[in-house]
């Protein structure tokens, strides 16, 4: 048995036993972990308010043989606006599902932790998070080592924007017309101007992205590319994506 302090963001909670919850936390110290919060479904339990999805907390974890236990927790930031606003909740749920899907357990990644925390703060304050989310999705892919190849053909390195035919999710990047051949029509079309925006989002602070006016058509165009790539990488349907698309596409 061991004991350690951590700072973490709750990615997911699920019911466990009679009155407990298992929480999945993205922590600064240990990466993604799972721990049981004993009694967290009893109304007066001190862990009830702290163990809501998106909460940022400081906790004390007992490591056990089978399950670790969140024994004490103190709220640092509740991120309540992300649960109270349907649109923001849809984005936040999508982000945490991405993190939960792609991050392995117990692999420390302070960069991803700090980026996520900063992202949630921006999301909480942004009126229209579409472009911020595209930047978050793209940057998360980079943190995970899955950057899509956007500035040249992934097969032959042809780099002129007129030659690029579209995005091939399974190849992880753009294909030029000659490499795509007859497969060209299966590619995801993306305009050179949209590609430029995407490349630019790689290097732009989310707070700066949040101040830019949102063009929904552009946001959806970038979304088609990123979602197809993420979906292909995840190798399973992502539940929150369907919901996010149902409330954002066609706005
Ligand atoms: Zn090519």
Short mmCIF file of C-alpha atoms and ligand atoms in Angstrom, two decimals:
data_model
loop_
_atom_site.label_atom_id
_atom_site.label_comp_id
_atom_site.label_asym_id
_atom_site.label_seq_id
_atom_site.Cartn_x
_atom_site.Cartn_y
_atom_site.Cartn_z
CA UNK A 1 0.00 0.00 0.00
CA UNK A 2 1.24 3.45 -0.86
CA UNK A 3 0.00 6.93 -0.60
CA UNK A 4 0.47 9.95 -2.82
CA UNK A 5 -0.91 13.42 -3.45
CA UNK A 6 -1.98 14.42 -6.91
CA UNK A 7 -3.70 17.13 -8.92
CA UNK A 8 -6.16 15.82 -11.43
CA UNK A 9 -9.06 16.48 -13.78
CA UNK A 10 -11.97 14.03 -13.76
CA UNK A 11 -12.36 12.61 -17.25
CA UNK A 12 -15.04 10.09 -16.47
CA UNK A 13 -16.99 8.62 -13.57
CA UNK A 14 -18.90 5.39 -13.40
CA UNK A 15 -20.97 3.79 -10.71
CA UNK A 16 -19.43 1.03 -8.68
CA UNK A 17 -20.90 -1.17 -5.98
CA UNK A 18 -23.64 0.14 -3.73
CA UNK A 19 -22.61 3.70 -3.17
CA UNK A 20 -19.21 4.20 -4.80
CA UNK A 21 -17.89 5.69 -7.97
CA UNK A 22 -14.84 4.86 -10.01
CA UNK A 23 -13.26 8.02 -11.33
CA UNK A 24 -10.84 8.29 -14.20
CA UNK A 25 -8.47 11.14 -13.53
CA UNK A 26 -5.91 12.84 -15.71
CA UNK A 27 -3.26 13.71 -13.14
CA UNK A 28 -0.17 15.81 -13.37
CA UNK A 29 1.92 13.36 -11.36
CA UNK A 30 0.88 9.94 -12.66
CA UNK A 31 -0.89 10.49 -15.96
CA UNK A 32 -4.28 8.86 -16.37
CA UNK A 33 -5.36 6.84 -13.34
CA UNK A 34 -8.48 5.15 -12.05
CA UNK A 35 -9.51 5.23 -8.41
CA UNK A 36 -12.55 4.33 -6.42
CA UNK A 37 -14.27 7.15 -4.52
CA UNK A 38 -15.92 5.31 -1.64
CA UNK A 39 -19.38 6.59 -0.76
CA UNK A 40 -19.34 9.17 -3.57
CA UNK A 41 -22.97 8.38 -4.41
CA UNK A 42 -24.23 8.95 -0.87
CA UNK A 43 -25.87 12.40 -0.72
CA UNK A 44 -23.91 13.72 2.22
CA UNK A 45 -20.57 12.19 1.37
CA UNK A 46 -17.75 14.75 1.13
CA UNK A 47 -16.62 13.28 -2.20
CA UNK A 48 -19.97 13.91 -3.96
CA UNK A 49 -19.34 17.50 -5.02
CA UNK A 50 -15.70 16.93 -5.87
CA UNK A 51 -16.10 13.90 -8.08
CA UNK A 52 -18.13 15.39 -10.91
CA UNK A 53 -16.95 15.16 -14.48
CA UNK A 54 -14.46 17.93 -15.45
CA UNK A 55 -13.73 18.83 -11.80
CA UNK A 56 -10.14 19.79 -11.12
CA UNK A 57 -9.07 18.60 -7.71
CA UNK A 58 -6.23 17.98 -5.37
CA UNK A 59 -6.46 14.47 -4.02
CA UNK A 60 -4.86 11.90 -1.81
CA UNK A 61 -4.64 8.44 -3.34
CA UNK A 62 -4.10 5.17 -1.55
CA UNK A 63 -2.66 2.58 -3.88
CA UNK A 64 -4.25 -0.81 -3.35
CA UNK A 65 -3.66 -4.30 -4.66
CA UNK A 66 -6.62 -4.17 -7.05
CA UNK A 67 -8.03 -0.67 -7.00
CA UNK A 68 -6.54 2.60 -5.90
CA UNK A 69 -8.70 4.72 -3.67
CA UNK A 70 -9.34 8.45 -3.73
CA UNK A 71 -9.41 8.99 0.00
CA UNK A 72 -9.49 12.78 0.23
CA UNK A 73 -10.18 15.39 -2.37
CA UNK A 74 -10.32 19.14 -2.38
CA UNK A 75 -11.84 21.05 -5.26
CA UNK A 76 -9.48 23.46 -7.01
CA UNK A 77 -11.90 24.38 -9.80
CA UNK A 78 -15.31 22.87 -10.49
CA UNK A 79 -15.64 23.89 -14.16
CA UNK A 80 -19.39 24.07 -13.45
CA UNK A 81 -20.09 26.24 -16.56
CA UNK A 82 -19.01 23.25 -18.66
CA UNK A 83 -21.81 21.17 -17.14
CA UNK A 84 -24.45 23.92 -17.22
CA UNK A 85 -24.20 24.90 -20.88
CA UNK A 86 -25.22 22.23 -23.41
CA UNK A 87 -22.83 23.35 -26.14
CA UNK A 88 -19.84 23.62 -23.83
CA UNK A 89 -20.73 20.33 -22.21
CA UNK A 90 -20.79 18.67 -25.63
CA UNK A 91 -17.29 19.98 -26.38
CA UNK A 92 -15.89 19.17 -22.94
CA UNK A 93 -17.35 15.65 -23.10
CA UNK A 94 -15.74 15.17 -26.50
CA UNK A 95 -12.36 16.36 -25.24
CA UNK A 96 -12.37 14.11 -22.19
CA UNK A 97 -13.48 11.14 -24.29
CA UNK A 98 -10.52 11.79 -26.59
CA UNK A 99 -8.15 11.88 -23.64
CA UNK A 100 -9.70 8.79 -22.10
CA UNK A 101 -9.54 6.92 -25.41
CA UNK A 102 -5.99 7.76 -26.39
CA UNK A 103 -4.07 8.02 -23.13
CA UNK A 104 -2.74 4.82 -21.60
CA UNK A 105 -3.04 4.37 -17.85
CA UNK A 106 -0.20 5.51 -15.61
CA UNK A 107 1.95 7.19 -18.24
CA UNK A 108 3.07 10.59 -17.01
CA UNK A 109 2.59 13.40 -19.52
CA UNK A 110 2.74 16.78 -17.85
CA UNK A 111 2.44 18.55 -21.20
CA UNK A 112 -0.95 16.97 -21.93
CA UNK A 113 -2.16 17.64 -18.40
CA UNK A 114 -1.29 21.35 -18.54
CA UNK A 115 -2.61 21.71 -22.08
CA UNK A 116 -5.93 20.10 -21.07
CA UNK A 117 -6.27 22.28 -18.02
CA UNK A 118 -5.56 25.43 -20.03
CA UNK A 119 -7.97 24.22 -22.72
CA UNK A 120 -10.83 23.73 -20.26
CA UNK A 121 -10.27 27.23 -18.87
CA UNK A 122 -10.53 28.68 -22.39
CA UNK A 123 -13.56 26.51 -23.18
CA UNK A 124 -15.31 27.75 -20.05
CA UNK A 125 -14.93 31.35 -21.19
CA UNK A 126 -15.54 31.03 -24.93
CA UNK A 127 -18.93 31.83 -26.43
CA UNK A 128 -18.42 29.74 -29.55
CA UNK A 129 -15.83 27.01 -28.96
CA UNK A 130 -15.79 25.54 -32.47
CA UNK A 131 -12.41 26.85 -33.61
CA UNK A 132 -10.89 26.39 -30.15
CA UNK A 133 -11.97 22.77 -30.29
CA UNK A 134 -10.38 22.28 -33.72
CA UNK A 135 -7.13 23.66 -32.29
CA UNK A 136 -7.47 21.42 -29.23
CA UNK A 137 -8.11 18.32 -31.37
CA UNK A 138 -5.15 19.08 -33.63
CA UNK A 139 -2.74 19.87 -30.81
CA UNK A 140 -3.81 16.81 -28.87
CA UNK A 141 -3.02 14.67 -31.92
CA UNK A 142 0.44 16.21 -31.94
CA UNK A 143 0.96 15.52 -28.23
CA UNK A 144 -0.02 11.91 -28.90
CA UNK A 145 2.44 11.70 -31.79
CA UNK A 146 -0.28 11.36 -34.43
CA UNK A 147 0.13 14.67 -36.31
CA UNK A 148 -1.68 14.51 -39.62
CA UNK A 149 0.55 15.45 -42.57
CA UNK A 150 -1.00 18.64 -43.90
CA UNK A 151 1.59 20.45 -45.98
CA UNK A 152 2.56 17.84 -48.54
CA UNK A 153 1.48 14.53 -50.02
CA UNK A 154 2.04 11.85 -47.43
CA UNK A 155 3.31 9.41 -50.08
CA UNK A 156 5.45 11.41 -52.52
CA UNK A 157 5.95 14.68 -50.58
CA UNK A 158 4.48 16.80 -53.42
CA UNK A 159 3.91 20.09 -51.67
CA UNK A 160 2.06 22.44 -54.02
CA UNK A 161 -1.42 23.15 -52.73
CA UNK A 162 -2.95 22.88 -56.25
CA UNK A 163 -1.66 19.30 -56.52
CA UNK A 164 -3.19 18.11 -53.24
CA UNK A 165 -6.40 16.18 -53.82
CA UNK A 166 -7.67 15.67 -50.29
CA UNK A 167 -7.14 14.05 -46.92
CA UNK A 168 -6.79 10.28 -46.52
CA UNK A 169 -7.54 9.33 -42.88
CA UNK A 170 -5.99 5.88 -43.13
CA UNK A 171 -2.76 7.36 -44.56
CA UNK A 172 -2.61 10.03 -41.94
CA UNK A 173 -2.30 12.91 -44.34
CA UNK A 174 -2.94 14.65 -47.62
CA UNK A 175 -2.62 12.86 -50.94
CA UNK A 176 -1.74 14.50 -54.23
CA UNK A 177 -3.82 13.88 -57.34
CA UNK A 178 -1.37 11.46 -58.93
CA UNK A 179 -0.92 9.37 -55.75
CA UNK A 180 -4.64 9.34 -55.08
CA UNK A 181 -5.47 8.24 -58.63
CA UNK A 182 -8.96 6.81 -58.89
CA UNK A 183 -9.16 6.69 -55.09
CA UNK A 184 -9.30 10.48 -55.18
CA UNK A 185 -13.03 10.64 -54.83
CA UNK A 186 -12.92 8.82 -51.49
CA UNK A 187 -10.68 11.49 -49.97
CA UNK A 188 -11.99 14.16 -47.67
CA UNK A 189 -11.98 17.40 -49.65
CA UNK A 190 -10.29 20.33 -48.00
CA UNK A 191 -9.71 23.74 -49.52
CA UNK A 192 -6.15 25.14 -49.53
CA UNK A 193 -7.37 28.08 -47.41
CA UNK A 194 -8.78 25.67 -44.81
CA UNK A 195 -5.50 23.74 -44.77
CA UNK A 196 -3.69 26.97 -44.12
CA UNK A 197 -5.92 27.70 -41.13
CA UNK A 198 -5.32 24.20 -39.82
CA UNK A 199 -1.55 24.51 -40.09
CA UNK A 200 -1.73 27.86 -38.37
CA UNK A 201 -3.77 26.41 -35.47
CA UNK A 202 -0.87 24.11 -34.58
CA UNK A 203 1.18 26.96 -33.30
CA UNK A 204 -1.45 29.31 -31.89
CA UNK A 205 -2.27 29.63 -28.21
CA UNK A 206 -5.86 28.54 -27.50
CA UNK A 207 -6.57 31.90 -25.83
CA UNK A 208 -5.66 33.65 -29.08
CA UNK A 209 -7.77 31.21 -31.12
CA UNK A 210 -10.71 31.95 -28.80
CA UNK A 211 -10.65 35.63 -29.76
CA UNK A 212 -10.99 34.93 -33.48
CA UNK A 213 -14.42 35.11 -35.12
CA UNK A 214 -15.82 31.67 -35.83
CA UNK A 215 -16.80 30.74 -39.38
CA UNK A 216 -19.05 27.67 -38.90
CA UNK A 217 -18.56 26.44 -42.47
CA UNK A 218 -14.79 26.49 -42.01
CA UNK A 219 -15.07 24.89 -38.55
CA UNK A 220 -17.14 22.07 -40.01
CA UNK A 221 -14.75 21.62 -42.92
CA UNK A 222 -11.81 21.24 -40.53
CA UNK A 223 -13.99 19.04 -38.35
CA UNK A 224 -14.66 16.58 -41.19
CA UNK A 225 -10.92 16.11 -41.67
CA UNK A 226 -10.03 15.86 -37.98
CA UNK A 227 -12.99 13.70 -36.96
CA UNK A 228 -12.36 11.17 -39.71
CA UNK A 229 -8.70 10.94 -38.74
CA UNK A 230 -9.44 10.70 -35.01
CA UNK A 231 -12.13 8.11 -35.64
CA UNK A 232 -9.75 6.07 -37.75
CA UNK A 233 -7.04 6.31 -35.07
CA UNK A 234 -9.44 5.40 -32.26
CA UNK A 235 -10.56 2.22 -34.04
CA UNK A 236 -13.92 2.43 -32.30
CA UNK A 237 -16.91 4.77 -32.47
CA UNK A 238 -16.59 7.76 -30.17
CA UNK A 239 -19.94 8.29 -28.47
CA UNK A 240 -19.60 11.97 -27.73
CA UNK A 241 -18.73 12.83 -31.35
CA UNK A 242 -22.19 11.94 -32.65
CA UNK A 243 -23.77 14.19 -30.04
CA UNK A 244 -21.34 17.04 -30.71
CA UNK A 245 -22.05 16.81 -34.44
CA UNK A 246 -25.80 16.72 -33.86
CA UNK A 247 -25.67 20.12 -32.18
CA UNK A 248 -22.92 21.82 -34.17
CA UNK A 249 -23.13 20.68 -37.79
CA UNK A 250 -25.43 22.73 -39.98
CA UNK A 251 -25.62 25.64 -37.58
ZN1 LIG B 1 1.72 12.17 -53.96
#
